[in-house]
Short mmCIF file of N, CA and C in Angstrom, two decimals:
data_model
loop_
_atom_site.label_atom_id
_atom_site.label_comp_id
_atom_site.label_asym_id
_atom_site.label_seq_id
_atom_site.Cartn_x
_atom_site.Cartn_y
_atom_site.Cartn_z
N UNK P 1 44.87 43.41 64.73
CA UNK P 1 45.02 42.85 63.51
C UNK P 1 43.47 41.73 63.83
N UNK P 2 42.63 42.09 62.65
CA UNK P 2 41.38 40.83 62.84
C UNK P 2 41.82 39.49 62.17
N UNK P 3 40.73 38.63 62.64
CA UNK P 3 41.05 37.23 61.94
C UNK P 3 40.74 37.09 60.42
N UNK P 4 40.01 38.20 59.78
CA UNK P 4 39.89 38.22 58.53
C UNK P 4 40.86 38.70 57.80
N UNK P 5 41.90 39.59 58.20
CA UNK P 5 43.27 40.37 57.85
C UNK P 5 44.27 38.91 57.89
N UNK P 6 44.09 38.32 59.04
CA UNK P 6 45.12 37.23 58.97
C UNK P 6 44.88 35.94 58.31
N UNK P 7 43.44 35.92 57.94
CA UNK P 7 43.55 34.93 56.97
C UNK P 7 44.01 35.28 55.08
N UNK P 8 43.23 36.40 55.26
CA UNK P 8 43.96 37.07 53.93
C UNK P 8 45.45 37.29 53.69
N UNK P 9 46.30 37.54 54.80
CA UNK P 9 47.47 37.70 54.63
C UNK P 9 48.26 36.80 55.65
N UNK P 10 48.57 35.49 55.05
CA UNK P 10 49.15 34.55 56.30
C UNK P 10 50.59 34.90 56.39
N UNK P 11 51.14 35.77 55.47
CA UNK P 11 52.55 36.08 55.79
C UNK P 11 52.89 36.92 56.91
N UNK P 12 51.88 37.37 57.17
CA UNK P 12 52.26 38.00 58.61
C UNK P 12 52.75 37.16 59.51
N UNK P 13 52.19 36.11 59.53
CA UNK P 13 52.53 35.04 60.76
C UNK P 13 53.94 34.23 60.00
N UNK P 14 54.50 34.33 59.00
CA UNK P 14 55.38 33.26 58.58
C UNK P 14 56.72 33.97 59.45
N UNK P 15 57.26 35.44 59.42
CA UNK P 15 58.10 35.73 60.14
C UNK P 15 58.17 35.28 61.93
N UNK P 16 56.93 35.09 62.46
CA UNK P 16 57.33 34.39 63.61
C UNK P 16 57.12 32.85 63.59
N UNK P 17 56.90 32.27 62.38
CA UNK P 17 56.85 30.78 62.85
C UNK P 17 58.28 30.26 61.93
N UNK P 18 58.92 31.15 61.39
CA UNK P 18 60.48 30.62 60.67
C UNK P 18 61.43 31.09 61.55
N UNK P 19 61.13 31.98 62.96
CA UNK P 19 61.90 32.37 63.76
C UNK P 19 62.75 33.74 63.67
N UNK P 20 62.36 34.30 62.63
CA UNK P 20 62.89 35.57 62.20
C UNK P 20 62.57 36.78 63.11
N UNK P 21 61.67 36.68 64.17
CA UNK P 21 61.08 37.81 65.07
C UNK P 21 62.03 37.82 66.32
N UNK P 22 62.33 36.64 66.81
CA UNK P 22 63.42 36.76 67.68
C UNK P 22 64.77 35.59 67.52
N UNK P 23 65.47 36.04 66.96
CA UNK P 23 66.66 34.90 66.84
C UNK P 23 67.90 35.41 67.60
N UNK P 24 69.21 34.66 67.13
CA UNK P 24 70.23 35.18 67.93
C UNK P 24 70.70 36.50 67.73
N UNK P 25 70.68 37.08 66.47
CA UNK P 25 70.87 38.27 66.10
C UNK P 25 70.24 39.45 66.98
N UNK P 26 69.08 39.11 66.97
CA UNK P 26 68.00 40.26 67.99
C UNK P 26 68.27 39.96 68.82
N UNK P 27 68.36 38.97 69.85
CA UNK P 27 69.04 38.70 71.16
C UNK P 27 70.04 39.45 71.37
N UNK P 28 71.48 39.28 70.56
CA UNK P 28 72.74 39.90 70.86
C UNK P 28 72.60 41.57 70.74
N UNK P 29 71.35 41.70 69.74
CA UNK P 29 71.53 43.37 69.49
C UNK P 29 70.89 43.84 70.67
N UNK P 30 69.97 43.23 71.20
CA UNK P 30 69.04 43.70 72.61
C UNK P 30 69.98 43.78 73.73
N UNK P 31 70.96 42.36 73.57
CA UNK P 31 71.63 42.41 75.10
C UNK P 31 72.90 43.45 74.90
N UNK P 32 73.41 43.91 73.71
CA UNK P 32 74.38 45.23 73.59
C UNK P 32 73.70 46.23 73.97
N UNK P 33 72.52 46.40 73.58
CA UNK P 33 71.92 47.77 73.60
C UNK P 33 71.71 47.94 75.29
N UNK P 34 71.14 46.97 75.86
CA UNK P 34 71.03 46.98 77.47
C UNK P 34 72.45 47.28 77.90
N UNK P 35 73.45 46.54 77.61
CA UNK P 35 74.74 46.93 78.36
C UNK P 35 75.18 48.35 77.93
N UNK P 36 75.46 48.46 76.66
CA UNK P 36 75.47 50.07 76.72
C UNK P 36 74.86 51.08 77.29
N UNK P 37 73.62 50.86 77.24
CA UNK P 37 72.43 52.09 77.84
C UNK P 37 73.11 51.76 79.49
N UNK P 38 73.66 50.70 79.92
CA UNK P 38 74.04 50.69 81.46
C UNK P 38 74.89 51.62 81.48
N UNK P 39 76.13 51.27 80.77
CA UNK P 39 77.44 51.72 81.01
C UNK P 39 76.99 53.25 80.83
N UNK P 40 76.37 53.52 79.70
CA UNK P 40 76.41 55.15 79.46
C UNK P 40 75.90 55.57 80.47
N UNK P 41 74.53 55.42 80.96
CA UNK P 41 73.69 55.72 82.34
C UNK P 41 74.78 55.99 83.60
N UNK P 42 75.39 55.08 83.91
CA UNK P 42 76.39 55.07 84.86
C UNK P 42 77.74 55.95 84.80
N UNK P 43 78.21 55.93 83.51
CA UNK P 43 79.21 56.83 83.40
C UNK P 43 78.84 58.27 83.37
N UNK P 44 77.60 58.70 82.71
CA UNK P 44 77.49 59.97 82.89
C UNK P 44 76.77 60.43 84.33
N UNK P 45 76.29 59.47 84.95
CA UNK P 45 75.50 60.02 86.13
C UNK P 45 77.00 60.38 86.96
N UNK P 46 78.27 59.60 86.96
CA UNK P 46 79.19 59.58 87.94
C UNK P 46 79.99 60.82 87.16
N UNK P 47 79.72 61.24 86.22
CA UNK P 47 80.55 62.68 85.65
C UNK P 47 79.71 63.73 86.45
N UNK P 48 78.09 63.63 86.19
CA UNK P 48 77.62 64.67 86.75
C UNK P 48 77.36 64.78 88.37
N UNK P 49 77.22 63.78 88.83
CA UNK P 49 77.35 63.75 90.17
C UNK P 49 78.34 63.21 91.04
N UNK P 50 79.39 63.71 90.95
CA UNK P 50 80.51 62.72 91.45
C UNK P 50 80.59 63.05 92.82
N UNK P 51 80.30 64.18 93.39
CA UNK P 51 80.68 64.62 94.77
C UNK P 51 79.23 63.89 95.40
N UNK P 52 78.09 63.52 95.05
CA UNK P 52 77.00 63.29 96.29
C UNK P 52 75.83 62.05 96.06
N UNK P 53 76.54 61.12 96.68
CA UNK P 53 75.77 59.81 96.90
C UNK P 53 74.34 59.72 96.24
N UNK P 54 73.57 60.39 97.30
CA UNK P 54 72.02 60.55 97.19
C UNK P 54 71.83 60.99 95.81
N UNK P 55 72.28 61.62 95.22
CA UNK P 55 71.92 62.39 93.96
C UNK P 55 72.48 61.48 92.64
N UNK P 56 73.62 60.70 93.00
CA UNK P 56 74.23 59.41 92.27
C UNK P 56 73.03 58.55 92.16
N UNK P 57 72.47 58.28 93.05
CA UNK P 57 71.43 57.07 93.29
C UNK P 57 70.03 57.70 92.41
N UNK P 58 69.85 58.87 92.74
CA UNK P 58 68.72 59.42 92.38
C UNK P 58 68.71 59.46 90.79
N UNK P 59 69.90 60.11 90.24
CA UNK P 59 69.80 59.98 88.72
C UNK P 59 69.68 58.96 88.21
N UNK P 60 70.46 57.80 88.92
CA UNK P 60 70.73 56.43 87.95
C UNK P 60 69.46 55.82 87.89
N UNK P 61 68.81 55.90 89.30
CA UNK P 61 67.34 55.47 89.13
C UNK P 61 66.20 56.20 88.32
N UNK P 62 66.34 57.48 88.30
CA UNK P 62 65.29 57.95 87.24
C UNK P 62 65.85 57.62 85.76
N UNK P 63 67.12 57.68 85.94
CA UNK P 63 67.62 57.43 84.11
C UNK P 63 67.12 56.10 83.69
N UNK P 64 67.33 54.82 84.61
CA UNK P 64 66.57 53.75 84.30
C UNK P 64 65.49 53.52 83.97
N UNK P 65 64.56 53.97 84.97
CA UNK P 65 63.11 54.24 84.89
C UNK P 65 62.80 54.75 83.54
N UNK P 66 63.17 55.94 83.07
CA UNK P 66 62.75 56.81 82.00
C UNK P 66 63.41 55.69 80.84
N UNK P 67 64.37 55.31 80.63
CA UNK P 67 65.02 54.87 79.81
C UNK P 67 64.22 53.53 79.53
N UNK P 68 63.77 52.69 80.43
CA UNK P 68 62.78 51.77 80.11
C UNK P 68 61.46 52.13 79.48
N UNK P 69 60.95 53.10 79.90
CA UNK P 69 59.92 53.69 79.44
C UNK P 69 60.08 53.80 78.02
N UNK P 70 61.11 54.49 77.68
CA UNK P 70 61.14 54.86 76.20
C UNK P 70 61.72 53.87 75.52
N UNK P 71 62.32 52.81 75.82
CA UNK P 71 62.49 51.67 75.17
C UNK P 71 61.27 50.83 74.91
N UNK P 72 59.90 50.89 75.62
CA UNK P 72 58.94 50.29 75.56
C UNK P 72 58.12 50.90 74.08
N UNK P 73 58.14 52.01 74.14
CA UNK P 73 57.48 52.80 72.98
C UNK P 73 58.59 52.45 71.73
N UNK P 74 59.71 52.24 71.98
CA UNK P 74 60.82 52.18 70.76
C UNK P 74 60.55 50.84 69.91
N UNK P 75 60.07 49.85 71.05
CA UNK P 75 60.15 48.48 70.53
C UNK P 75 58.71 48.08 69.98
N UNK P 76 57.47 48.85 70.40
CA UNK P 76 56.20 48.67 69.97
C UNK P 76 55.81 49.05 68.53
N UNK P 77 55.00 48.40 67.83
CA UNK P 77 54.50 48.77 66.48
C UNK P 77 53.33 49.57 66.60
N UNK P 78 52.43 49.33 67.55
CA UNK P 78 51.34 50.22 67.87
C UNK P 78 50.72 50.29 69.46
N UNK P 79 50.56 51.49 69.69
CA UNK P 79 50.70 51.78 70.97
C UNK P 79 48.97 51.78 71.29
N UNK P 80 48.70 51.14 72.33
CA UNK P 80 47.48 50.77 72.86
C UNK P 80 47.30 51.76 73.80
N UNK P 81 45.69 51.50 74.24
CA UNK P 81 45.36 52.48 75.18
C UNK P 81 45.96 52.13 76.82
N UNK P 82 45.68 50.44 76.90
CA UNK P 82 46.39 49.82 77.99
C UNK P 82 47.90 50.17 78.29
N UNK P 83 48.60 50.13 77.29
CA UNK P 83 49.84 50.42 77.24
C UNK P 83 50.17 51.89 77.99
N UNK P 84 49.32 53.01 77.19
CA UNK P 84 49.24 54.29 78.11
C UNK P 84 49.20 54.38 79.41
N UNK P 85 47.83 53.29 79.79
CA UNK P 85 47.68 53.49 81.28
C UNK P 85 48.72 52.84 82.38
N UNK P 86 49.22 51.71 81.45
CA UNK P 86 50.55 51.10 82.20
C UNK P 86 51.76 52.11 82.52
N UNK P 87 51.76 52.97 81.54
CA UNK P 87 52.91 53.79 81.68
C UNK P 87 52.71 54.79 82.35
N UNK P 88 51.48 55.43 82.47
CA UNK P 88 51.12 56.18 83.39
C UNK P 88 51.21 55.85 84.84
N UNK P 89 50.93 54.53 85.06
CA UNK P 89 50.88 53.95 86.43
C UNK P 89 52.54 53.79 87.14
N UNK P 90 53.57 53.35 85.88
CA UNK P 90 54.58 53.01 86.24
C UNK P 90 55.26 54.49 86.38
N UNK P 91 55.13 55.79 85.69
CA UNK P 91 55.42 56.87 85.99
C UNK P 91 54.95 57.56 87.73
N UNK P 92 53.67 57.31 87.79
CA UNK P 92 52.80 57.51 89.34
C UNK P 92 53.88 57.02 89.96
N UNK P 93 54.24 55.53 90.15
CA UNK P 93 54.83 54.82 91.06
C UNK P 93 56.28 55.20 91.16
N UNK P 94 56.86 55.51 90.08
CA UNK P 94 58.30 56.16 90.21
C UNK P 94 58.12 57.72 90.93
N UNK P 95 57.11 58.52 90.82
CA UNK P 95 57.00 59.68 91.53
C UNK P 95 56.72 59.30 93.11
N UNK P 96 56.01 58.20 93.45
CA UNK P 96 55.66 57.66 94.75
C UNK P 96 57.03 57.30 95.55
N UNK P 97 57.66 56.58 94.59
CA UNK P 97 58.76 56.08 95.38
C UNK P 97 60.14 57.02 95.72
N UNK P 98 59.85 58.32 95.33
CA UNK P 98 60.67 59.35 95.92
C UNK P 98 60.54 59.76 97.36
N UNK P 99 59.00 59.50 97.55
CA UNK P 99 58.08 59.87 99.09
C UNK P 99 58.55 58.55 100.00
N UNK P 100 58.21 57.41 99.24
CA UNK P 100 58.66 56.40 100.41
C UNK P 100 59.77 56.14 100.57
N UNK P 101 60.73 56.21 99.54
CA UNK P 101 62.24 55.87 99.59
C UNK P 101 62.81 57.25 100.03
N UNK P 102 62.49 58.08 100.79
CA UNK P 102 63.09 59.39 100.99
C UNK P 102 64.81 59.42 101.40
N UNK P 103 64.93 58.29 102.22
CA UNK P 103 65.79 58.14 102.66
C UNK P 103 67.24 57.76 101.71
N UNK P 104 66.60 56.89 100.73
CA UNK P 104 67.68 56.39 99.73
C UNK P 104 67.81 57.32 98.37
N UNK P 105 66.53 57.84 98.01
CA UNK P 105 66.48 58.81 96.69
C UNK P 105 65.74 59.92 96.91
N UNK P 106 66.34 61.13 96.62
CA UNK P 106 65.73 62.42 96.55
C UNK P 106 65.87 63.21 95.42
N UNK P 107 64.76 63.95 95.25
CA UNK P 107 65.16 64.93 94.17
C UNK P 107 65.81 66.12 94.83
N UNK P 108 66.93 66.46 94.20
CA UNK P 108 67.73 67.71 94.63
C UNK P 108 66.88 69.18 94.67
N UNK P 109 67.50 70.02 95.45
CA UNK P 109 66.68 71.22 95.38
C UNK P 109 66.75 71.88 93.91
N UNK P 110 67.48 71.84 93.14
CA UNK P 110 67.63 72.29 91.80
C UNK P 110 67.16 71.19 91.01
N UNK P 111 65.65 70.86 90.80
CA UNK P 111 65.30 70.00 90.32
C UNK P 111 65.40 70.02 88.57
N UNK P 112 65.23 71.48 88.42
CA UNK P 112 65.46 71.94 87.26
C UNK P 112 66.53 71.18 86.20
N UNK P 113 67.63 71.36 87.04
CA UNK P 113 69.05 70.93 86.49
C UNK P 113 69.08 69.46 86.42
N UNK P 114 68.52 68.59 87.82
CA UNK P 114 68.26 67.19 87.52
C UNK P 114 67.71 66.85 86.67
N UNK P 115 66.14 67.59 86.29
CA UNK P 115 65.90 66.85 85.14
C UNK P 115 66.10 67.25 83.81
N UNK P 116 67.11 68.17 83.77
CA UNK P 116 67.84 68.19 82.34
C UNK P 116 69.11 67.21 82.36
N UNK P 117 69.75 66.96 83.21
CA UNK P 117 70.69 65.91 83.23
C UNK P 117 70.08 64.77 83.27
N UNK P 118 68.73 64.17 83.81
CA UNK P 118 68.31 63.05 83.52
C UNK P 118 68.02 62.87 82.10
N UNK P 119 67.53 63.77 81.65
CA UNK P 119 66.89 63.95 79.84
C UNK P 119 68.23 63.82 78.90
N UNK P 120 69.40 64.58 79.38
CA UNK P 120 70.53 64.38 78.52
C UNK P 120 71.20 63.02 78.59
N UNK P 121 71.31 62.57 79.65
CA UNK P 121 71.70 60.99 79.97
C UNK P 121 70.92 60.30 79.25
N UNK P 122 69.89 60.61 79.31
CA UNK P 122 68.59 59.47 78.82
C UNK P 122 68.91 59.60 77.05
N UNK P 123 68.78 60.72 76.51
CA UNK P 123 69.00 60.93 75.24
C UNK P 123 70.36 60.42 74.64
N UNK P 124 71.23 60.38 75.33
CA UNK P 124 72.66 60.07 74.76
C UNK P 124 72.49 58.24 75.11
N UNK P 125 71.75 57.56 75.82
CA UNK P 125 71.76 56.34 76.05
C UNK P 125 70.47 55.64 75.01
N UNK P 126 69.84 56.44 74.70
CA UNK P 126 68.75 55.71 73.99
C UNK P 126 69.16 56.18 72.34
N UNK P 127 69.88 57.06 72.30
CA UNK P 127 69.54 57.35 70.42
C UNK P 127 70.37 56.38 69.81
N UNK P 128 71.40 55.51 70.17
CA UNK P 128 72.04 54.28 69.26
C UNK P 128 70.47 53.24 68.94
N UNK P 129 70.01 53.21 70.00
CA UNK P 129 68.66 52.26 69.86
C UNK P 129 67.84 52.64 69.12
N UNK P 130 67.48 53.89 68.95
CA UNK P 130 66.65 54.69 68.20
C UNK P 130 66.84 54.70 66.60
N UNK P 131 68.52 54.89 66.43
CA UNK P 131 68.93 54.96 65.17
C UNK P 131 69.08 53.15 64.85
N UNK P 132 69.12 52.34 65.36
CA UNK P 132 69.29 51.12 64.85
C UNK P 132 67.94 50.82 64.97
N UNK P 133 67.15 51.00 65.52
CA UNK P 133 65.54 50.59 65.05
C UNK P 133 65.21 51.31 63.82
N UNK P 134 65.44 52.50 63.66
CA UNK P 134 64.84 53.24 62.59
C UNK P 134 65.57 52.61 61.22
N UNK P 135 66.56 52.36 61.48
CA UNK P 135 67.70 51.73 60.06
C UNK P 135 67.24 50.34 59.88
N UNK P 136 66.74 49.60 60.72
CA UNK P 136 66.47 48.10 60.60
C UNK P 136 64.89 48.47 59.99
N UNK P 137 64.07 49.23 60.37
CA UNK P 137 62.47 49.45 59.76
C UNK P 137 62.93 50.00 58.41
N UNK P 138 63.49 50.86 58.05
CA UNK P 138 63.68 51.15 56.95
C UNK P 138 64.43 50.06 55.54
N UNK P 139 65.57 49.55 56.34
CA UNK P 139 65.87 48.59 55.10
C UNK P 139 65.28 47.58 55.31
N UNK P 140 64.54 46.78 56.36
CA UNK P 140 64.00 45.64 56.19
C UNK P 140 62.54 45.90 57.03
N UNK P 141 61.43 46.58 56.71
CA UNK P 141 60.31 46.66 57.30
C UNK P 141 59.44 45.39 56.83
N UNK P 142 58.74 44.98 58.47
CA UNK P 142 57.95 44.10 58.73
C UNK P 142 57.04 43.74 57.83
N UNK P 143 56.40 42.47 57.51
CA UNK P 143 55.50 42.54 56.61
C UNK P 143 53.88 43.05 57.01
N UNK P 144 53.80 42.90 58.22
CA UNK P 144 52.58 44.36 58.21
C UNK P 144 52.90 45.69 58.05
N UNK P 145 54.02 46.37 57.85
CA UNK P 145 54.09 47.37 57.71
C UNK P 145 53.98 47.84 55.94
N UNK P 146 54.65 46.41 55.30
CA UNK P 146 54.22 46.30 54.04
C UNK P 146 52.51 46.65 53.74
N UNK P 147 52.21 45.66 54.06
CA UNK P 147 50.48 45.42 54.01
C UNK P 147 49.94 46.74 54.43
N UNK P 148 50.00 47.16 55.09
CA UNK P 148 49.61 48.35 55.72
C UNK P 148 50.02 49.54 54.85
N UNK P 149 50.95 49.72 54.00
CA UNK P 149 51.35 50.48 52.92
C UNK P 149 50.61 50.42 52.07
N UNK P 150 50.29 49.28 51.40
CA UNK P 150 49.38 48.56 50.26
C UNK P 150 47.98 48.77 50.33
N UNK P 151 47.45 48.34 51.63
CA UNK P 151 45.85 48.03 51.86
C UNK P 151 45.59 49.21 53.14
N UNK P 152 44.26 49.71 53.20
CA UNK P 152 44.05 49.96 54.26
C UNK P 152 42.80 49.56 54.74
N UNK P 153 42.63 48.33 55.91
CA UNK P 153 41.83 47.75 56.14
C UNK P 153 41.05 48.60 57.24
#
């Protein structure tokens, strides 16, 4: 957003100045979502890989990394080029970690099944966060979205 737009629409900063962006309710929601996602990832990982400890660690690590990458996209209002670069670097480092930490984590021989299970666990873990975010935006859109809908600057 430019300085000209911020001078024209000072209500964009009223949300931040009155503390409605990060309050106890928002913080509690984030804490609950993190707890829920961690529990879902661990329980489903134990169900999928109850016998192999190496696969248990691999899928849990993969789910946590993928979950955090998805949560970043879920929480931002506008995707920036630097954000995409940072996400790409994170994915690259994640893939490198399988080589560097080959004693602790490894992709199983059935990598397609592994990938499918990681995606399934993440969909189940992130679905409530997505639903909560969509509901919140629909019921109470932020000021900048209201202005964007009215004006094209």
